[in-house]
Amino acid sequence: MELKETEKQFVLQTYKRLPIEVDHADGVYVYGKDGKKYLDFFGGIAVNALGYNNARVRSAILNQVDRYMHMSNLFYMDVQIELAELICKLSGYSKIFFTNSGTEAVEAAIKLSRKWGSGENKSKLFALTNSFHGRTLGALSLTDRAKYRQGFEPFLPDVDHIAFNDVVELTKKVDSKTAAVFVEFIQGEGGINVISDDFVEQLFSLRKKYHFLIVADEIQAGIYRTGKLFSFEHYAVHPDMVAVAKPLGGGLPLGGLLVDSLLADVLGYGAHGTTFGGNPVSCAAGLATLQELSEREIGSHVSRVGNYFRQKLSDFEKIHPEFVSEVRGLGFMLGVECKTDCSEFVSLLLSNGVLANCTNGNVIRILPPLIIEEAHVDSFMSALKETYNEHFSRVRSKENTVAV
Ligand SMILES: Cc1ncc(COP(=O)(O)O)c(C=O)c1O
């Protein structure tokens, strides 16, 4: 049986897969079994910061596999502790709780917020409209995308949403009963929406007034994707907790919740835990990844090449105002908002050898590995222009057929 048919027969059909049977991947390219080569500007959904098959990460994984692959969290594991120390030192946060995924890091933040608030009669949790925080029932209660929520009600009690960037609604909704506000400083799934300075300023001033926690969801925007370790650093603020995942495990499953020193003792022995979270092989890969990214000073590389990329996209926008309504984002977290649905366009782009994504219906989401250079951006732009010409000649010929 063909691979596609076997998948259909044996795997729950929750993913709309791309029409590629992967053979292997290397650097910034994915190779199909049919011999086709794709420039990957989606990076495993913001996971593959160093691209595929990085030698240092690979050898860290193999070395750890030879030592031990799983050990329960009842043991002291040097790689796990070294990764904790490195990320705390780089970020200025006090401690981390390791998880397997981003969603679980958000769950840990929900639990910690509730536990912290329980002593002070604060239970309300807020997130922003159009947000994505994950799909377990706790995280989904915060996520505000109808297509992910429908049919899964009822959600956690005492959870509400504040309209994105709406300072008036923010001021009306939070109060002394608020335990925490969850924020993506740049929304990923929601369409690369950048939070406004005014909103952030008011959020942090209300925190002072009502004494609640601010949780930054840096699962997609974090680990240098926007040119800084975390996207909130562009606003010079310090949230109380930070959820991280995606590139943290260097391609293996790993997430974490970083907490400020005032929260370091809220969850004591037995209050929270996981069998696999902080797996030593994932931590070895994550440690090598974080070492490589920080030693290479990847943040300034991302800012520099990101500015170049953004400029090229803005030039494209100027030439094609009938197609593009806005270019948004920072570093290598970029979105091209189109005037119509972009899913067909992105499929055509793929057939032209470039992988990007269409999110929220009409936003081309671009999340390349952090190691791309200007030449890769130029290849992307050529494919974008070629795809644009093909797309519109198809649209025109459809229109002509209808007219005839
Ligand atoms: C901002 C954000 N939060 C949470 C998640 C959930 O992370 P995971 O898929 O690792 O559970 C994602 C995943 O895309 C995300 O982008």
Coordinates of C-alpha atoms and ligand atoms in Angstrom, one line a residue:
M1 CA 0.0 0.0 0.0
E2 CA 1.2 3.5 -0.7
L3 CA 2.4 5.5 2.3
K4 CA -0.4 8.1 2.0
E5 CA -3.1 5.3 2.0
T6 CA -1.5 3.6 5.0
E7 CA -1.4 6.9 6.9
K8 CA -5.1 7.4 6.1
Q9 CA -5.9 3.9 7.3
F10 CA -4.0 3.9 10.6
V11 CA -3.5 7.5 11.8
L12 CA -6.3 9.7 13.1
Q13 CA -6.9 12.3 10.5
T14 CA -6.1 15.4 12.5
Y15 CA -3.4 16.8 10.2
K16 CA -3.8 18.0 6.7
R17 CA -0.4 16.8 5.5
L18 CA 1.8 18.4 2.8
P19 CA 2.2 16.4 -0.4
I20 CA 5.8 15.4 0.4
E21 CA 7.1 12.0 1.5
V22 CA 10.3 13.0 3.3
D23 CA 13.5 11.2 2.5
H24 CA 15.9 13.2 4.6
A25 CA 16.7 16.8 5.5
D26 CA 19.9 18.8 5.9
G27 CA 20.8 22.4 6.7
V28 CA 17.8 24.5 5.5
Y29 CA 16.6 21.9 3.0
V30 CA 14.1 19.0 3.0
Y31 CA 14.5 16.3 0.4
G32 CA 11.5 14.3 -0.8
K33 CA 11.6 10.7 -1.8
D34 CA 10.9 11.8 -5.4
G35 CA 14.2 13.6 -5.4
K36 CA 12.7 17.1 -5.0
K37 CA 14.5 19.7 -2.8
Y38 CA 12.6 22.2 -0.7
L39 CA 13.9 25.4 0.9
D40 CA 12.3 25.2 4.4
F41 CA 11.1 28.6 5.6
F42 CA 8.8 27.0 8.2
G43 CA 11.5 25.2 10.2
G44 CA 9.3 22.4 11.6
I45 CA 7.0 25.2 12.9
A46 CA 9.7 27.3 14.5
V47 CA 11.5 24.3 16.0
N48 CA 14.6 23.8 13.8
A49 CA 16.6 26.9 14.9
L50 CA 19.9 25.5 13.6
G51 CA 18.3 23.8 10.6
Y52 CA 18.5 20.1 10.1
N53 CA 21.3 17.8 11.1
N54 CA 23.5 20.2 13.0
A55 CA 26.7 18.4 13.8
R56 CA 27.1 19.7 17.4
V57 CA 23.5 18.8 18.3
R58 CA 23.7 15.4 16.6
S59 CA 26.9 14.5 18.5
A60 CA 25.4 15.7 21.8
I61 CA 22.4 13.4 21.2
L62 CA 24.5 10.4 20.3
N63 CA 26.8 10.9 23.3
Q64 CA 23.8 11.1 25.6
V65 CA 22.1 8.0 24.0
D66 CA 25.3 6.1 24.8
R67 CA 25.2 7.2 28.5
Y68 CA 21.4 6.8 29.2
M69 CA 18.2 7.7 27.4
H70 CA 15.7 7.9 30.1
M71 CA 16.1 8.3 33.8
S72 CA 13.2 9.4 36.1
N73 CA 13.2 12.9 37.5
L74 CA 14.0 11.3 40.9
F75 CA 17.6 11.3 39.8
Y76 CA 20.1 14.2 39.4
M77 CA 20.9 14.3 35.6
D78 CA 23.8 16.5 34.7
V79 CA 22.6 17.6 31.2
Q80 CA 19.2 18.6 32.5
I81 CA 20.8 20.7 35.3
E82 CA 23.3 22.3 32.9
L83 CA 20.6 23.3 30.5
A84 CA 18.6 24.8 33.4
E85 CA 21.6 26.8 34.5
L86 CA 22.4 28.0 31.0
I87 CA 18.8 29.2 30.2
C88 CA 18.4 30.8 33.6
K89 CA 21.8 32.6 33.2
L90 CA 20.9 33.8 29.7
S91 CA 17.4 34.9 30.6
G92 CA 17.9 36.3 34.1
Y93 CA 15.0 34.0 35.4
S94 CA 15.5 32.1 38.6
K95 CA 14.4 28.6 37.9
I96 CA 12.8 26.3 35.3
F97 CA 10.3 23.5 35.3
F98 CA 10.9 21.2 32.3
T99 CA 8.0 19.7 30.3
N100 CA 7.7 17.7 27.1
S101 CA 5.9 20.4 25.0
G102 CA 4.8 24.0 24.8
T103 CA 1.2 23.1 25.9
E104 CA 2.5 21.5 29.0
A105 CA 4.6 24.5 29.8
V106 CA 1.4 26.6 29.6
E107 CA -0.4 24.1 31.8
A108 CA 2.4 24.4 34.4
A109 CA 1.9 28.2 34.2
I110 CA -1.9 27.8 34.7
K111 CA -1.4 25.6 37.7
L112 CA 1.3 27.8 39.2
S113 CA -0.9 30.9 38.8
R114 CA -3.8 29.2 40.4
K115 CA -1.8 27.9 43.3
W116 CA -0.1 31.3 43.8
G117 CA -3.5 33.1 43.6
S118 CA -5.3 30.6 45.9
G119 CA -3.8 32.2 49.0
E120 CA -4.9 35.7 47.9
N121 CA -8.4 34.8 46.5
K122 CA -7.3 35.4 42.9
S123 CA -8.4 32.9 40.4
K124 CA -9.2 34.7 37.2
L125 CA -7.0 34.0 34.2
F126 CA -6.9 36.1 31.0
A127 CA -5.5 35.6 27.6
L128 CA -5.9 37.8 24.4
T129 CA -8.3 37.3 21.6
N130 CA -6.9 35.4 18.6
S131 CA -4.3 33.8 20.9
F132 CA -2.9 30.3 20.7
H133 CA -1.5 28.6 23.8
G134 CA -2.0 24.9 23.1
R135 CA -4.7 22.3 22.9
T136 CA -5.0 20.5 26.3
L137 CA -8.2 21.6 28.1
G138 CA -6.4 24.1 30.3
A139 CA -4.3 25.6 27.5
L140 CA -7.3 25.5 25.2
S141 CA -9.3 27.5 27.7
L142 CA -6.8 30.3 27.1
T143 CA -6.6 29.7 23.3
D144 CA -9.0 31.9 21.5
R145 CA -9.3 30.3 18.1
A146 CA -12.9 29.1 17.4
K147 CA -11.8 26.3 15.1
Y148 CA -9.7 24.7 17.9
R149 CA -12.3 25.3 20.6
Q150 CA -15.6 24.2 19.0
G151 CA -17.1 21.2 20.6
F152 CA -14.7 20.9 23.5
E153 CA -16.7 23.0 26.0
P154 CA -17.0 23.4 28.9
F155 CA -13.6 25.0 29.5
L156 CA -11.8 25.9 32.8
P157 CA -13.9 28.3 34.9
D158 CA -12.7 31.8 35.6
V159 CA -11.0 32.2 32.2
D160 CA -11.7 35.2 29.9
H161 CA -10.3 36.9 26.9
I162 CA -9.3 40.6 26.4
A163 CA -9.5 42.0 22.9
F164 CA -6.0 42.1 21.3
N165 CA -4.3 45.5 21.8
D166 CA -7.5 46.9 23.4
V167 CA -6.3 49.0 26.3
V168 CA -9.8 50.1 27.3
E169 CA -11.0 46.5 27.6
L170 CA -7.9 45.4 29.4
T171 CA -8.4 48.2 32.0
K172 CA -12.1 47.2 32.4
K173 CA -11.5 43.5 32.8
V174 CA -8.5 42.9 35.1
D175 CA -8.9 43.6 38.8
S176 CA -7.8 42.4 42.2
K177 CA -9.3 38.9 41.5
T178 CA -7.0 38.4 38.5
A179 CA -4.3 35.7 39.1
A180 CA -2.6 36.0 35.7
V181 CA -2.7 37.4 32.2
F182 CA -1.2 35.2 29.4
V183 CA 0.4 37.0 26.5
E184 CA 2.1 36.2 23.2
F185 CA 4.0 39.4 22.5
I186 CA 3.9 38.4 18.9
Q187 CA 1.0 36.1 18.1
G188 CA 2.1 33.2 15.8
E189 CA -0.9 31.1 14.8
G190 CA -3.1 34.2 15.1
G191 CA -1.3 35.7 12.1
I192 CA 2.0 37.4 13.3
N193 CA 0.2 40.1 15.3
V194 CA 2.6 42.3 17.2
I195 CA 1.4 43.6 20.6
S196 CA 1.3 47.4 20.9
D197 CA 3.6 49.4 23.2
D198 CA 0.5 51.0 24.8
F199 CA -1.0 47.7 25.6
V200 CA 2.2 46.4 27.2
E201 CA 2.6 49.6 29.2
Q202 CA -0.9 49.5 30.6
L203 CA -0.7 45.8 31.3
F204 CA 2.4 46.3 33.4
S205 CA 1.0 49.3 35.2
L206 CA -2.2 47.4 36.1
R207 CA 0.0 44.6 37.4
K208 CA 1.5 47.1 39.9
K209 CA -2.0 48.2 40.9
Y210 CA -3.7 44.8 41.2
H211 CA -0.7 42.5 41.9
F212 CA -1.3 39.7 39.3
L213 CA 1.1 37.6 37.3
I214 CA 2.1 38.2 33.7
V215 CA 2.9 35.0 31.7
A216 CA 4.8 35.4 28.5
D217 CA 4.1 32.6 26.0
E218 CA 7.4 32.6 24.1
I219 CA 6.9 29.1 22.7
Q220 CA 6.9 30.3 19.1
A221 CA 8.6 33.7 19.4
G222 CA 11.3 32.8 21.9
I223 CA 14.9 31.6 21.7
Y224 CA 16.2 34.4 19.4
R225 CA 13.5 34.1 16.7
T226 CA 12.8 37.8 16.8
G227 CA 16.5 38.8 17.3
K228 CA 16.4 38.7 21.1
L229 CA 16.3 35.7 23.4
F230 CA 12.6 36.6 24.1
S231 CA 10.2 38.8 22.1
F232 CA 9.1 40.7 25.2
E233 CA 12.7 42.1 25.5
H234 CA 11.7 44.4 22.6
Y235 CA 9.5 46.1 25.2
A236 CA 12.0 46.3 28.0
V237 CA 9.7 44.5 30.4
H238 CA 10.0 41.5 32.7
P239 CA 7.1 39.1 32.9
D240 CA 6.8 36.8 35.9
M241 CA 6.9 33.6 34.0
V242 CA 8.0 32.5 30.5
A243 CA 6.7 29.4 28.7
V244 CA 9.3 28.1 26.2
A245 CA 9.4 25.0 23.9
K246 CA 9.8 24.4 20.2
P247 CA 13.6 25.1 19.6
L248 CA 14.5 24.4 23.2
G249 CA 15.0 20.7 22.6
G250 CA 17.0 21.1 19.4
G251 CA 14.4 19.1 17.5
L252 CA 13.5 16.7 20.3
P253 CA 10.5 17.2 22.5
L254 CA 11.2 19.6 25.3
G255 CA 9.5 22.6 26.9
G256 CA 9.9 24.6 30.1
L257 CA 8.4 27.2 32.4
L258 CA 10.9 29.8 33.6
V259 CA 9.9 31.6 36.8
D260 CA 11.0 34.7 38.6
S261 CA 12.6 34.3 42.1
L262 CA 9.4 35.3 43.9
L263 CA 7.6 32.3 42.4
A264 CA 10.3 29.8 42.8
D265 CA 8.7 28.1 45.8
V266 CA 5.1 28.2 44.8
L267 CA 5.2 24.6 43.5
G268 CA 6.8 22.4 46.2
Y269 CA 7.6 18.6 46.3
G270 CA 4.8 16.6 44.6
A271 CA 2.7 19.7 43.6
H272 CA 3.6 19.1 39.9
G273 CA 5.5 16.6 37.9
T274 CA 6.0 14.6 34.7
T275 CA 7.6 11.3 33.7
F276 CA 9.3 12.4 30.6
G277 CA 9.6 16.2 31.0
G278 CA 13.3 17.2 30.9
N279 CA 14.3 13.9 29.2
P280 CA 18.1 13.8 29.2
V281 CA 18.5 13.2 25.4
S282 CA 16.2 16.2 24.7
C283 CA 18.2 18.2 27.3
A284 CA 21.5 17.2 25.7
A285 CA 20.2 18.4 22.3
G286 CA 18.8 21.5 23.9
L287 CA 22.0 22.3 25.7
A288 CA 24.0 22.0 22.5
T289 CA 21.5 24.1 20.6
L290 CA 21.4 26.9 23.1
Q291 CA 25.2 26.9 23.4
E292 CA 25.6 27.1 19.7
L293 CA 23.0 29.8 19.3
S294 CA 24.4 32.0 22.1
E295 CA 28.1 31.5 21.1
R296 CA 27.2 32.4 17.5
E297 CA 25.4 35.5 18.8
I298 CA 22.6 34.4 16.6
G299 CA 20.3 37.3 17.9
S300 CA 22.3 39.9 16.0
H301 CA 22.4 37.7 12.9
V302 CA 18.6 37.3 13.0
S303 CA 18.1 41.1 13.5
R304 CA 20.4 41.9 10.5
V305 CA 19.2 39.3 8.1
G306 CA 15.6 39.8 9.4
N307 CA 15.8 43.5 8.5
Y308 CA 17.0 42.6 5.0
F309 CA 14.2 40.1 4.6
R310 CA 11.6 42.6 5.9
Q311 CA 12.8 45.2 3.4
K312 CA 12.5 42.7 0.5
L313 CA 8.9 41.8 1.6
S314 CA 8.0 45.5 1.9
D315 CA 9.3 46.1 -1.6
F316 CA 7.1 43.3 -2.8
E317 CA 4.2 44.8 -0.9
K318 CA 4.7 48.1 -2.6
I319 CA 4.7 46.5 -6.1
H320 CA 1.7 44.4 -5.4
P321 CA -0.8 46.3 -3.2
E322 CA -3.7 44.4 -4.9
F323 CA -2.3 41.2 -3.3
V324 CA -0.6 42.2 0.0
S325 CA -2.3 44.3 2.7
E326 CA 0.5 44.3 5.3
V327 CA 3.9 42.9 6.2
R328 CA 4.4 42.3 9.9
G329 CA 6.7 40.8 12.4
L330 CA 10.3 40.9 13.8
G331 CA 13.4 39.1 12.9
F332 CA 12.6 35.7 11.5
M333 CA 8.9 35.7 12.6
L334 CA 7.3 37.4 9.6
G335 CA 3.8 37.6 8.2
V336 CA 2.6 38.7 4.8
E337 CA -1.1 39.5 5.2
C338 CA -2.9 38.9 1.8
K339 CA -6.1 40.4 0.6
T340 CA -7.6 37.0 0.1
D341 CA -7.1 33.4 1.4
C342 CA -3.5 32.4 0.9
S343 CA -3.7 28.6 1.2
E344 CA -3.6 27.9 -2.5
F345 CA -0.8 30.4 -2.9
V346 CA 1.3 28.6 -0.3
S347 CA 0.6 25.3 -2.0
L348 CA 1.8 26.8 -5.2
L349 CA 4.9 28.2 -3.5
L350 CA 5.6 24.6 -2.2
S351 CA 5.4 23.3 -5.8
N352 CA 8.0 25.9 -6.6
G353 CA 10.3 24.4 -4.0
V354 CA 9.7 26.7 -1.0
L355 CA 8.0 25.8 2.3
A356 CA 6.0 28.5 4.2
N357 CA 2.7 28.4 5.8
C358 CA -0.7 30.0 5.6
T359 CA -2.2 30.9 9.0
N360 CA -5.5 32.5 10.0
G361 CA -6.7 32.2 6.5
N362 CA -4.8 35.0 4.8
V363 CA -1.4 35.4 6.4
I364 CA 1.7 33.8 4.8
R365 CA 3.7 32.9 7.9
I366 CA 7.5 32.7 7.5
L367 CA 9.5 31.0 10.3
P368 CA 12.9 30.0 8.7
P369 CA 15.7 28.4 10.6
L370 CA 17.8 31.1 12.4
I371 CA 20.9 30.3 10.4
I372 CA 19.6 31.4 7.0
E373 CA 21.7 34.0 5.1
E374 CA 20.7 36.8 2.7
A375 CA 21.2 34.4 -0.3
H376 CA 18.4 32.2 1.1
V377 CA 16.2 35.2 1.5
D378 CA 16.9 36.0 -2.2
S379 CA 15.9 32.5 -3.2
F380 CA 12.7 32.8 -1.2
M381 CA 11.9 36.1 -2.8
S382 CA 12.5 34.7 -6.4
A383 CA 10.1 31.8 -5.6
L384 CA 7.6 34.3 -4.1
K385 CA 7.6 36.4 -7.3
E386 CA 7.5 33.4 -9.6
T387 CA 4.5 32.0 -7.5
Y388 CA 2.8 35.4 -7.6
N389 CA 3.0 35.4 -11.5
E390 CA 1.8 31.9 -11.8
H391 CA -1.0 32.4 -9.2
F392 CA -2.4 35.5 -11.0
S393 CA -2.1 34.0 -14.4
R394 CA -4.2 31.1 -13.1
V395 CA -6.7 33.5 -11.5
R396 CA -6.9 35.5 -14.8
S397 CA -7.4 32.4 -16.9
K398 CA -10.2 31.2 -14.5
E399 CA -11.9 34.6 -14.8
N400 CA -11.6 34.5 -18.6
T401 CA -13.2 31.0 -18.6
V402 CA -16.1 32.2 -16.5
A403 CA -16.5 35.3 -18.7
V404 CA -16.6 33.1 -21.9
Ligands
LIG1 C1 2.5 30.4 21.1 C2 2.3 29.0 21.3 N1 1.9 28.5 22.5 C3 1.7 27.2 22.7 C4 1.9 26.2 21.7 C5 1.7 24.8 21.9 O1 3.0 24.1 21.9 P1 3.1 22.6 21.6 O2 2.6 22.3 20.2 O3 4.6 22.3 21.8 O4 2.3 21.9 22.7 C6 2.3 26.7 20.4 C7 2.4 25.8 19.3 O5 2.4 26.1 18.1 C8 2.5 28.1 20.2 O6 2.8 28.6 19.0

